[in-house]
Coordinates of C-alpha atoms in Angstrom, one line a residue:
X1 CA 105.7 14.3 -19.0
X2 CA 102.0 14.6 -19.8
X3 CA 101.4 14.8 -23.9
X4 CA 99.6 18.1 -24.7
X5 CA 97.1 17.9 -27.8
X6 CA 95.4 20.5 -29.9
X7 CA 92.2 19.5 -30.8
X8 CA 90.8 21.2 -33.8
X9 CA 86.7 22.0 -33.2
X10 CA 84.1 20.9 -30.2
X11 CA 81.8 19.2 -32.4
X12 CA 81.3 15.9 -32.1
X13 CA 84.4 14.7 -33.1
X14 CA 86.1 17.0 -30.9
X15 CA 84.0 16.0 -27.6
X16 CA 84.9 12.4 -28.1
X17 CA 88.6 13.4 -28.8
X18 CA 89.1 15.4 -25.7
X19 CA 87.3 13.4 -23.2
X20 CA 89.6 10.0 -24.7
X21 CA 92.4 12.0 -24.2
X22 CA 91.1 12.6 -20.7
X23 CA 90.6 8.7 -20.2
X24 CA 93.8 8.4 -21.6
X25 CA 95.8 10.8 -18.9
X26 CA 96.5 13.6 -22.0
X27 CA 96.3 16.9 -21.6
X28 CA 94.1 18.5 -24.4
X29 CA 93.5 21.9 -25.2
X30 CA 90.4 22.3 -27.7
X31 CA 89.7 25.4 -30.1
X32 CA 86.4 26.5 -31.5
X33 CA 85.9 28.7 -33.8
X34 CA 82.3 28.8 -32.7
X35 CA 80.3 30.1 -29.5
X36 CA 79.3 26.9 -28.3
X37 CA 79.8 22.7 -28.6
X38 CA 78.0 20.6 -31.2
X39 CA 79.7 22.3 -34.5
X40 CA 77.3 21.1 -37.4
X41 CA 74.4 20.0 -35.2
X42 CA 74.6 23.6 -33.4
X43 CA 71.8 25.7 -35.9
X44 CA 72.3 29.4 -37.1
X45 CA 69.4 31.4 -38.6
X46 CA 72.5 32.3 -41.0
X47 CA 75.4 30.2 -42.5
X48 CA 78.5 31.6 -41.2
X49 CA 82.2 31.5 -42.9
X50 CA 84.4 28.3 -42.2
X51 CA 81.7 26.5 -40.2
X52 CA 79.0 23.7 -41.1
X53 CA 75.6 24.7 -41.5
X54 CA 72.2 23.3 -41.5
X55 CA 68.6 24.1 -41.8
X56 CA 65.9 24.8 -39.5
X57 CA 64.2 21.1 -40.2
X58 CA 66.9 18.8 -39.9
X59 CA 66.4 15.7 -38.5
X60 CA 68.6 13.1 -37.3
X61 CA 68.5 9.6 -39.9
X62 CA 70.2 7.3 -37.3
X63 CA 68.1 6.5 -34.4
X64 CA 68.7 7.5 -30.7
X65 CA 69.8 3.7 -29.9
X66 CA 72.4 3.8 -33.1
X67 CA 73.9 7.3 -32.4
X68 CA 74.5 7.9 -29.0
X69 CA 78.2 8.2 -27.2
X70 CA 78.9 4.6 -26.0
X71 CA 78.6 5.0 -22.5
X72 CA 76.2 7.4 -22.5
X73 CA 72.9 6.6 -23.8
X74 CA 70.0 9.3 -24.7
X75 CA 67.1 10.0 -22.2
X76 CA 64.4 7.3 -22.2
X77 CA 62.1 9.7 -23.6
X78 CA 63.9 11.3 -26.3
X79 CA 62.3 10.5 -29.4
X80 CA 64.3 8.3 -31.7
X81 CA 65.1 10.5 -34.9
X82 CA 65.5 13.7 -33.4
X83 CA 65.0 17.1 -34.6
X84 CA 68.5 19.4 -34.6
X85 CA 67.4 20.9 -31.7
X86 CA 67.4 17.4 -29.6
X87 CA 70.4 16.1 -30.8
X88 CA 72.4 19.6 -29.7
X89 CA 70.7 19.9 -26.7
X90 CA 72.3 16.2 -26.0
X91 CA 75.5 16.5 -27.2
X92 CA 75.1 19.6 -24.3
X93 CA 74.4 17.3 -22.0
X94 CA 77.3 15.0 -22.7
X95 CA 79.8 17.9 -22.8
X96 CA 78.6 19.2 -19.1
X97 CA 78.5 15.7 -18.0
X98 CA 81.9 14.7 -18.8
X99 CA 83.3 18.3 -17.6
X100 CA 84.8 18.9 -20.8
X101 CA 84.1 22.8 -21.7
X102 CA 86.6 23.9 -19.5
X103 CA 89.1 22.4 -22.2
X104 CA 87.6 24.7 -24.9
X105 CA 88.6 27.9 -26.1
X106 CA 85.6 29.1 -28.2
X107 CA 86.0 31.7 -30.5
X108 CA 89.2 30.9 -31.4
X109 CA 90.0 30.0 -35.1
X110 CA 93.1 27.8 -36.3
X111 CA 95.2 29.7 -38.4
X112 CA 97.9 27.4 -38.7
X113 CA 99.5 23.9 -38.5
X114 CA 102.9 23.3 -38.7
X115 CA 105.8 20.5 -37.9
X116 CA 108.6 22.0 -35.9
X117 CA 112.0 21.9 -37.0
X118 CA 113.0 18.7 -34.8
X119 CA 109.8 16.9 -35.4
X120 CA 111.3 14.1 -36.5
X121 CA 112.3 13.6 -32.9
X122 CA 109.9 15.1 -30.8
X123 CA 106.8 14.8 -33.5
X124 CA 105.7 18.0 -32.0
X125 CA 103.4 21.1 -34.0
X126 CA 103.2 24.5 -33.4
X127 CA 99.5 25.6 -33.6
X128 CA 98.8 29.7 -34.1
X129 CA 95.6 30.5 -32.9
X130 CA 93.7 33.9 -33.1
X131 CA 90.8 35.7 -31.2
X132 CA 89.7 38.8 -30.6
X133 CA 92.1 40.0 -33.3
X134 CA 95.3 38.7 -30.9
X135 CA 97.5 35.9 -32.7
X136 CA 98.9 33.1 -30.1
X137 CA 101.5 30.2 -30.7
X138 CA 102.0 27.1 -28.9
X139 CA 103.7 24.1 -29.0
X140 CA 101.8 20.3 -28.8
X141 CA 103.1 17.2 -28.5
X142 CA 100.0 16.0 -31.1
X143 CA 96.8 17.2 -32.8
X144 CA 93.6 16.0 -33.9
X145 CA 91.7 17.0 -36.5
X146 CA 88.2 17.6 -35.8
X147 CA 86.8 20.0 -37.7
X148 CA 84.1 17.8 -40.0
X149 CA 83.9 17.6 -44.0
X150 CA 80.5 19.7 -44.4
X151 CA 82.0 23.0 -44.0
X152 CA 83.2 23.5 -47.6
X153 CA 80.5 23.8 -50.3
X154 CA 80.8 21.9 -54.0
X155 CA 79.3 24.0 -56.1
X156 CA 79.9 22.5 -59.8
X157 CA 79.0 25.5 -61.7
X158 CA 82.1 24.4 -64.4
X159 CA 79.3 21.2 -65.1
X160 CA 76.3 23.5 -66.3
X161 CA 77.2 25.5 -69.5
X162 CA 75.5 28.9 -69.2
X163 CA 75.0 29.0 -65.8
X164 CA 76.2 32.3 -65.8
X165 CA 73.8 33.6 -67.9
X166 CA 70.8 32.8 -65.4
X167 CA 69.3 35.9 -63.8
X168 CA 67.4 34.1 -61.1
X169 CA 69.0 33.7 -57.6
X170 CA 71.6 30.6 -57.3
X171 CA 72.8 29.0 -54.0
X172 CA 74.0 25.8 -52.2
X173 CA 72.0 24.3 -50.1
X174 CA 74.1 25.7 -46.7
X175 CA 72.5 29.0 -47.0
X176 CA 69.3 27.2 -47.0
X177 CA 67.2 27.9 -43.7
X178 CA 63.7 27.8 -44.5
X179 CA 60.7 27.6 -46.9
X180 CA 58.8 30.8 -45.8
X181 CA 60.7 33.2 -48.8
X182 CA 60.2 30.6 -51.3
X183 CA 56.4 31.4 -51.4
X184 CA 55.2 31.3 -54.9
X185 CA 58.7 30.6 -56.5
X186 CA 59.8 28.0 -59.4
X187 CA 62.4 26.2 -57.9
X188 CA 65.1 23.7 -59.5
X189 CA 66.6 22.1 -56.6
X190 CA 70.4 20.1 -58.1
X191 CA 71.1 17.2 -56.5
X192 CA 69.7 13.9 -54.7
X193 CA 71.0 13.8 -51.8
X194 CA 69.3 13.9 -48.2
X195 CA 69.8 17.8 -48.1
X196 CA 68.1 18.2 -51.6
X197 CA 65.6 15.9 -51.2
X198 CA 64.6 17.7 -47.4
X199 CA 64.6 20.8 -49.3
X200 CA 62.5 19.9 -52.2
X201 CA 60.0 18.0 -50.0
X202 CA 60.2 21.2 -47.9
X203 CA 59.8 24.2 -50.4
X204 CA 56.8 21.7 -52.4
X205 CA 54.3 22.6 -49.6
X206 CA 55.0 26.1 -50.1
X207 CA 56.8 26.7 -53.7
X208 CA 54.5 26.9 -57.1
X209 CA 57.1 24.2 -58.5
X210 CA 60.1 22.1 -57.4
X211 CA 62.2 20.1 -59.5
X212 CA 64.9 18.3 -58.7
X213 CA 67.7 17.3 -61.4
X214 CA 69.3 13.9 -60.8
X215 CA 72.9 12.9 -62.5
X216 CA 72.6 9.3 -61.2
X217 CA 69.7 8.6 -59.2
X218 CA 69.8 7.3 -55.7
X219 CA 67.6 5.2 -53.4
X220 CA 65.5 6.5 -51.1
X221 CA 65.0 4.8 -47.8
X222 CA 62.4 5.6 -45.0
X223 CA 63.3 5.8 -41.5
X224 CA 60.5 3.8 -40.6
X225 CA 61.7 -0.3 -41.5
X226 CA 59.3 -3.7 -40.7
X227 CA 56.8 -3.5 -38.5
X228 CA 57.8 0.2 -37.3
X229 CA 61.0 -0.4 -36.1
X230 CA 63.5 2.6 -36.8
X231 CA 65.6 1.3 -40.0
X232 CA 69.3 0.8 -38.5
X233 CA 67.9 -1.4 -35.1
X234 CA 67.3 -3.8 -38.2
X235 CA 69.5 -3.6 -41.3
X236 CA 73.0 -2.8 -38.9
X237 CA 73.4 -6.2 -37.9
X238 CA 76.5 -8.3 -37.0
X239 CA 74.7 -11.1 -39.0
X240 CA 73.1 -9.2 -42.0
X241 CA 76.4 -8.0 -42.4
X242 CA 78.0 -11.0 -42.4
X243 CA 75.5 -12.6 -45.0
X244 CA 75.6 -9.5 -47.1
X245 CA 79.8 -9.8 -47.3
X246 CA 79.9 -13.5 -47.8
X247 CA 77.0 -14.4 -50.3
X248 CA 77.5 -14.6 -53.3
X249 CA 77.8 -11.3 -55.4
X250 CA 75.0 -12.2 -57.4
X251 CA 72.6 -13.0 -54.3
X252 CA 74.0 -10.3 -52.3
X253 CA 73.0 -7.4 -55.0
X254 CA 69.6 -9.1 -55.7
X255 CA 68.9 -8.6 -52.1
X256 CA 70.1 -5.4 -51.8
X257 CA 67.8 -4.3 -54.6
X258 CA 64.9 -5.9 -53.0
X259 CA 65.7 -4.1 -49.8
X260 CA 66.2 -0.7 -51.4
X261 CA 62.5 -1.6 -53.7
X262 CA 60.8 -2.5 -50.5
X263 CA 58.7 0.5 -50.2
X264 CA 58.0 1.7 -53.3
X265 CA 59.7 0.8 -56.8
X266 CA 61.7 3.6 -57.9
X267 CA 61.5 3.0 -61.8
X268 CA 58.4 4.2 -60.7
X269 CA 59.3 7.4 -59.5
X270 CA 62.6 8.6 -61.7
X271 CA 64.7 7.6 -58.5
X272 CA 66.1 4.5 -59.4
X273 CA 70.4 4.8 -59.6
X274 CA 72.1 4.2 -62.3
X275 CA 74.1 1.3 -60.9
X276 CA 71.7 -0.5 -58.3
X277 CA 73.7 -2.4 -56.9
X278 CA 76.2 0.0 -55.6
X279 CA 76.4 0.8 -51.9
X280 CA 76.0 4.1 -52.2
X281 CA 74.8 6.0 -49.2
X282 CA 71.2 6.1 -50.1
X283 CA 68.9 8.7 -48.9
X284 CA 66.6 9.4 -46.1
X285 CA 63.5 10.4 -46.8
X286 CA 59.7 9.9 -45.3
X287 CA 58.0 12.5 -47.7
X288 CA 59.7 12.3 -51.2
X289 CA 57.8 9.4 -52.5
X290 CA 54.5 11.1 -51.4
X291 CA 55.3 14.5 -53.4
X292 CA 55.9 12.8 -56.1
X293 CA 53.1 11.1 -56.0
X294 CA 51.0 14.1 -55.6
X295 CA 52.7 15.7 -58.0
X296 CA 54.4 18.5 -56.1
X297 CA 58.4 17.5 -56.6
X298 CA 59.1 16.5 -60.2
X299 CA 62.0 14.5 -60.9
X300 CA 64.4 14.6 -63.8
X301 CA 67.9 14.0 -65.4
X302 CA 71.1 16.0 -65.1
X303 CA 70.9 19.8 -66.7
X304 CA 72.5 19.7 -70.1
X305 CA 72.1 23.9 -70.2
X306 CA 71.1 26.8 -68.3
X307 CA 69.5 30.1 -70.1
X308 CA 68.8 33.5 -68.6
X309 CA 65.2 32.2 -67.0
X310 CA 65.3 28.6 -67.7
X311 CA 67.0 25.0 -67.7
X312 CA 66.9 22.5 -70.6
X313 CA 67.8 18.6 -69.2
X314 CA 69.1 15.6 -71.1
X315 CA 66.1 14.8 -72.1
X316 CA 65.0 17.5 -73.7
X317 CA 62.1 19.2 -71.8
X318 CA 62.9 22.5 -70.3
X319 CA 62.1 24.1 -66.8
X320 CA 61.2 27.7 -67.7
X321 CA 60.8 30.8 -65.8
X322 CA 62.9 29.7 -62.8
X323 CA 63.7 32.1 -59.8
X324 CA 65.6 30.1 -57.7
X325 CA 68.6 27.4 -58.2
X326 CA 69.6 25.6 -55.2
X327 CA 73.0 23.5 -55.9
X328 CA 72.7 20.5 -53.2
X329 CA 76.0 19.1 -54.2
X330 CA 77.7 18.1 -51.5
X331 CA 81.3 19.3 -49.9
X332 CA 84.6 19.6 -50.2
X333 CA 86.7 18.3 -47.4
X334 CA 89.8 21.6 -47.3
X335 CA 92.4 22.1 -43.6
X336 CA 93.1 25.5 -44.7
X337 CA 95.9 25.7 -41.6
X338 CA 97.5 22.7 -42.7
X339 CA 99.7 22.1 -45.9
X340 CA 98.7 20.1 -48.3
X341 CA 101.7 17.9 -48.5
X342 CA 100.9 16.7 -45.1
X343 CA 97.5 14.9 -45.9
X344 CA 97.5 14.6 -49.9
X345 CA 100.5 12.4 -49.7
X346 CA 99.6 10.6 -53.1
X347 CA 98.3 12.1 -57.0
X348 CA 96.8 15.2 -55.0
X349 CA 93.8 13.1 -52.7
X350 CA 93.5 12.7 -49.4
X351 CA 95.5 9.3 -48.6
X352 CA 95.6 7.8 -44.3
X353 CA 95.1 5.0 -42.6
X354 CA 92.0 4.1 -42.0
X355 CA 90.6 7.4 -42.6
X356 CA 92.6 8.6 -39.9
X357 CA 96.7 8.8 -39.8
X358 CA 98.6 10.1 -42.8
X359 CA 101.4 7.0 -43.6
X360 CA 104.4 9.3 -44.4
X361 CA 104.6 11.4 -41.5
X362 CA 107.7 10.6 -39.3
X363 CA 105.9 10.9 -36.6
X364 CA 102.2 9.3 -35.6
X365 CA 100.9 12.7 -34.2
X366 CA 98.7 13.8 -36.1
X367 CA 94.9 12.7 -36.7
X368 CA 91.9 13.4 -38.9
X369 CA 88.8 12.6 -36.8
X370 CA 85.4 12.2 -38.4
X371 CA 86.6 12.2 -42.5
X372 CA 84.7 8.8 -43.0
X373 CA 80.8 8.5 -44.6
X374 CA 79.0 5.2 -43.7
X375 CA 75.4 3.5 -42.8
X376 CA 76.6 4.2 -39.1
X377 CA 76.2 6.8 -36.9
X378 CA 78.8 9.4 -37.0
X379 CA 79.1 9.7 -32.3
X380 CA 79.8 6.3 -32.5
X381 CA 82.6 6.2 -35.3
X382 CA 84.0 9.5 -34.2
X383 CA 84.3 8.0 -30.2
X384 CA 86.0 4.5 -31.5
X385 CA 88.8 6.7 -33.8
X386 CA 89.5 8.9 -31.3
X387 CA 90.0 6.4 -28.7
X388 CA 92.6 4.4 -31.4
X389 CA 94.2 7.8 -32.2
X390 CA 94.9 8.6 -28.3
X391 CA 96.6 5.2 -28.1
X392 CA 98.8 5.5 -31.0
X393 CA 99.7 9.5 -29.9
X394 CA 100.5 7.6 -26.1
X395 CA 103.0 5.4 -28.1
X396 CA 100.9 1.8 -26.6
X397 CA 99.7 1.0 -29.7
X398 CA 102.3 1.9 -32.6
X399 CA 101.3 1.6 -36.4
X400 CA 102.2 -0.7 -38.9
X401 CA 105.4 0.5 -41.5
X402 CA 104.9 2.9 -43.7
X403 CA 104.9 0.2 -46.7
X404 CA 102.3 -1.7 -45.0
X405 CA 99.9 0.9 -44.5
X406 CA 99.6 2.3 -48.2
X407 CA 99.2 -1.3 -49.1
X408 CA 96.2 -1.7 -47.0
X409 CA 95.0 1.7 -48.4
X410 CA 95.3 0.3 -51.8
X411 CA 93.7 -2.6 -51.0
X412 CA 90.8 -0.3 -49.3
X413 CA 90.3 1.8 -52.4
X414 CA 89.9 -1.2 -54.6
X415 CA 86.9 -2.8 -52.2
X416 CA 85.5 0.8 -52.3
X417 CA 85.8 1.0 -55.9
X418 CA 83.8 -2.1 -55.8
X419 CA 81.2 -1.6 -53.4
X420 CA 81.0 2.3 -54.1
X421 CA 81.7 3.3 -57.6
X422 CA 84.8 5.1 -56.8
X423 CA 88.0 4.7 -55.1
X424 CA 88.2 8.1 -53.3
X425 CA 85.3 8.4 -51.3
X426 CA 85.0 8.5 -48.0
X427 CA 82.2 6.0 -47.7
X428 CA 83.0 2.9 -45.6
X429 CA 81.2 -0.6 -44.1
X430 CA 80.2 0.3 -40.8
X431 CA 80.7 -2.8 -38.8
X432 CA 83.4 -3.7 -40.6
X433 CA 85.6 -0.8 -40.0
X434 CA 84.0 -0.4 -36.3
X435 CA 85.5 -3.9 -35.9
X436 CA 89.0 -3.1 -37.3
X437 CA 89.5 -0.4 -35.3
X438 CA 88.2 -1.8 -32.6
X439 CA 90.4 -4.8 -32.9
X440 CA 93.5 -2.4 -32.6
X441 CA 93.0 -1.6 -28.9
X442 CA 91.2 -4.5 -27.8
X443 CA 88.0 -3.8 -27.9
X444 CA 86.5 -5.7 -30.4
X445 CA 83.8 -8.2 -29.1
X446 CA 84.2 -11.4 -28.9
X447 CA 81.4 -13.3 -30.4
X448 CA 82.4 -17.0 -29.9
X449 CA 83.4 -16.7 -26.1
X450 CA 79.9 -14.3 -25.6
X451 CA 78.1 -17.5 -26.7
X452 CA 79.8 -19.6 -24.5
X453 CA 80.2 -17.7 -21.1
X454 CA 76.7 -15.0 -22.1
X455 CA 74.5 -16.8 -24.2
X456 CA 71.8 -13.9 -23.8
X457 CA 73.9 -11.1 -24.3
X458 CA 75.7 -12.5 -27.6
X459 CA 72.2 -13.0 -29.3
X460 CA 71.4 -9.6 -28.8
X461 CA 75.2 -8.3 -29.9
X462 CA 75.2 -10.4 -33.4
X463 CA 71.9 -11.4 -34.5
X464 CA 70.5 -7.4 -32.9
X465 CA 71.6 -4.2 -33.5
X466 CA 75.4 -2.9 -33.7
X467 CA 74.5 -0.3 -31.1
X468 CA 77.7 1.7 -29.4
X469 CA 77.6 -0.1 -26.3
X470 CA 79.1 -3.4 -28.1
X471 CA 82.4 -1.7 -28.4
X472 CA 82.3 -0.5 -24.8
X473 CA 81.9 -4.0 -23.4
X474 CA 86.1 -4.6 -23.6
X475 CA 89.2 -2.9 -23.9
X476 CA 90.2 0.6 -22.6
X477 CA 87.4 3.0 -21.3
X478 CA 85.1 -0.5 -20.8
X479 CA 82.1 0.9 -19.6
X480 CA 80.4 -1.4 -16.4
X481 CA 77.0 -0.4 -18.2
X482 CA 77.3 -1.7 -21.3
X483 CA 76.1 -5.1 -20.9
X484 CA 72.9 -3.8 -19.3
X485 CA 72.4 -1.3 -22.2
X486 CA 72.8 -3.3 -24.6
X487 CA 69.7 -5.9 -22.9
X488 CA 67.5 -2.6 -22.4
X489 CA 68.1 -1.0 -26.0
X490 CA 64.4 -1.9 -27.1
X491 CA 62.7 -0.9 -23.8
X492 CA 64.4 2.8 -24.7
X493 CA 62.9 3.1 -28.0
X494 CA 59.4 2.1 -27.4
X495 CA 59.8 3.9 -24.3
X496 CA 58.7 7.4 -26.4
X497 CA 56.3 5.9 -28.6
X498 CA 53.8 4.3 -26.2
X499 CA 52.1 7.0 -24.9
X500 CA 48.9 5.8 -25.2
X501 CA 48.8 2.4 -23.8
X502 CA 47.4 -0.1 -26.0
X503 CA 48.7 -3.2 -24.5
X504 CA 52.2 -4.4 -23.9
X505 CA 55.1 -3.2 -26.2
X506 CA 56.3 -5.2 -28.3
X507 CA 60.1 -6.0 -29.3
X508 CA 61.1 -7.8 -32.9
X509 CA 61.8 -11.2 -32.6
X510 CA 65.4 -10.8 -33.6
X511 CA 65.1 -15.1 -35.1
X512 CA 62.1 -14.1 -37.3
X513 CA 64.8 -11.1 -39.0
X514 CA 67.4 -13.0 -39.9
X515 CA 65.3 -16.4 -40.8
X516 CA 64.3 -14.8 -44.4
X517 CA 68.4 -13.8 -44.9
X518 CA 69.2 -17.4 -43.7
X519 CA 66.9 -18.8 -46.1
X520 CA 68.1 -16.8 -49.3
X521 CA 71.7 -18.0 -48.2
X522 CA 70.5 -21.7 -48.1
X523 CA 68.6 -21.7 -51.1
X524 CA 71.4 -19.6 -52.6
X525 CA 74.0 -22.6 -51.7
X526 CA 71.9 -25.1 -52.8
X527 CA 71.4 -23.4 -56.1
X528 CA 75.0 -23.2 -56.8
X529 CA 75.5 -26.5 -56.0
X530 CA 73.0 -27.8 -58.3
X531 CA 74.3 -25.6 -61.1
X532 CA 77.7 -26.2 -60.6

């Protein structure tokens, strides 16, 4: 019998879900709580209950080449960061060409997840639905969890003594649309991430003042790397990421640093983190450094108190007469029509298997698609899970014991503690964990034998870009195009820029990226030889 599977919201996640199940000869059935595909990429001129929500400026801070389906690369003349707007009018495109809307139900919420009585057996779920006021059940062989982790909002207020006693307005940064109402206003935007740096940059053109309070710091990248090149065609390499994991600790974090200082030094600037060295998810941001320098975004330490009209930092000085507070502190990940027990298996956190499949569960029918944070694109990550996730719900590729997976979860959390600062998050290497699951279904490139039999195309796939279509070149759902994609990557994102013809484009010289890196790691090795 064909395996029936719920999939839980038509964002991105959910497209890739359904159309691997498709692949895979399943039979899903998706439900959206929405009117339409795209979930948090899909803008509302409001923020609306139990769904993610942006602003009207949002950009895209992974290039076109980086973030698009594997098999399905963006229209030559798409720019590459794209405005909201772009990317849903894409992810449109993918859904129509695929033919997957007739598996949606939109507006249709998810009110609850349950095991049935023999799942130990069967491993099946009965799924209640609701729309239009009328309540549905049905039974599913597995689900898949697709519903994002910025729906949620963190808003610390517990952190800020007297926070209750400010009169001005207070928000998070999801019912943030635009900077048109903010004329004239003394804004104290909390947090550094990239939706409180947008907004700051944003409101500065229009505000009288923006501040924005930092606990920690954070770096601040631009989109635009050497020579012009979009950021990720350079730094998310096979090879940087192979220098960056085996150097030394103290080499690797010096040339991090340097990386993250290659613009602008951000002792300069009040940016710099406490903890360098971490990989935290830094921020991406063209504008920032430029209000800062021009005085229009101030930067400063965490809030030590609020008062009716003002806010008084660690430091001392005080931001008075504030109207507005905007909290830009992040989300809370929360399956309101699941129990808890089935996820937060271990001292009340989220606990599965490779960000994916929760290790107790008797059954491997149930999966979390999209709960992972990393210098990747999220269409990419979200394609290569759900293609694992159909072949362990199919039974062809089972997972390890129970034992075996909370030991490689352990040993997880101790790397992220590591390279992160904390164990929890759900920050992750990109290649590295593209590669693991990758290797789980075969399709998991295979450098050595690409040198051998496609000299060419193996230069491009290690010492180039980790773009999608590497991990469409093998294994189920191989993709016939992805060889040629990946040769014609650069041609697609100069194809946008040149429109004014200056002379012949011109592509890096993918030998005169790495040569720097290999030098360090020479001069690193000889270093440590003569020292030691």
């Amino acid at each position: 019998m064909v395996k029936k599977v719920a999939i839980i919201g038509a964002g991105i996640s959910g497209l890739a879900s359904i159309r691997n199940c498709l692949e895979e000869g399943l039979e899903p059935t998706c439900f959206e709580k929405g009117e339409d595909v795209g979930g948090l990429w899909k803008f509302s001129d409001h923020a609306e209950e139990g769904r993610a929500s942006i602003y009207r400026s949002v950009f895209t801070n992974s290039s076109k080449e980086m973030t698009c389906f594997p098999d399905f690369p963006f229209p030559d003349d798409f720019p590459n960061f794209m405005h909201n707007s772009k990317l849903q009018e894409y992810i449109t495109m993918f859904a129509k060409e695929k033919n997957l809307l007739k598996y949606i139900q939109f507006k249709t919420i998810v009110s609850s997840v349950n095991k049935r009585p023999d799942f130990s057996t069967t491993g099946q779920w009965d799924v209640i639905t609701e729309k239009d006021g009328k309540k549905e059940s049905a039974v599913f062989d597995a689900v898949m969890i697709c519903s994002g982790h910025h729906v949620y909002p963190n808003i610390p207020k517990e952190s800020f003594p007297g926070i209750k006693l400010f009169k001005g307005e207070c928000f998070h940064s999801r019912d943030y649309k635009e900077p048109g109402i903010f004329k004239g206003k003394r804004v104290l935007v909390i947090g550094l991430g990239n939706s409180g740096c947008d907004i700051a940059s944003e409101l500065s053109q229009t505000a009288e003042k923006v501040i924005i309070s930092s606990r920690s710091g954070s770096w601040v990248m631009s989109r635009v790397w050497d020579e012009g090149y979009p950021w990720d065609m350079l730094i998310v390499t096979r090879f940087e990421t192979f220098l960056k994991n085996t150097l030394p600790a103290v080499i690797s974090d010096w040339w991090y640093m340097k990386q993250m200082n290659a613009r602008f030094k951000h002792e300069n600037y009040g940016l710099m983190p406490l903890n360098g060295t971490l990989r935290k998810e830094p921020v991406f941001n063209d504008e920032l450094p430029a209000r800062i320098l021009c005085g229009i975004v101030t930067i400063k330490p965490n809030v030590k108190e609020f008062t009716e009209d003002s806010a008084i930092f660690e430091d001392g000085t005080v931001f008075k007469a504030i109207d507005c507070v905007i909290f830009a502190t992040g989300y809370s990940h929360a399956y309101p029509f699941l129990d808890d027990s089935i996820i937060k298996s271990r001292d009340n956190e989220v606990t599965l298997f490779k960000g994916i499949f929760p290790p107790p569960l008797e059954k491997p029918t149930l999966a979390v698609i999209g709960l992972v944070q990393s210098l990747g694109a999220v269409i990419p990550t979200t394609d290569l899970q759900s293609r694992w996730a159909v072949q362990v719900i199919k039974g062809t590729c089972p997972l390890p014991s129970v034992k075996d997976m909370m030991n490689d979860i352990d040993e997880k959390m101790g790397k992220k503690l590591k390279l992160f600062g904390k164990s929890d998050t759900i920050q992750t290497d990109y290649i590295v964990y593209m590669d693991e699951l990758a290797s789980f279904i075969g399709a998991k490139p295979n450098i050595p034998w690409l040198f051998l039999t496609d000299p060419k195309l193996a230069l491009e796939v290690y010492f180039g870009p980790c773009t999608p279509y590497q991990f469409r070149l093998v294994g189920p759902g191989k993709w016939p195009g992805a060889r040629n994609a990946i040769l014609t990557q650069w041609d697609r994102l100069l194809k946008p820029m040149t429109t004014r013809v200056v002379g012949s484009p011109l592509k890096p010289c993918l030998f005169c990226n790495w040569f720097r890196p290999v030098l360090i790691f020479v001069v690193s090795i000889a270093a440590f030889i003569v020292l030691f």
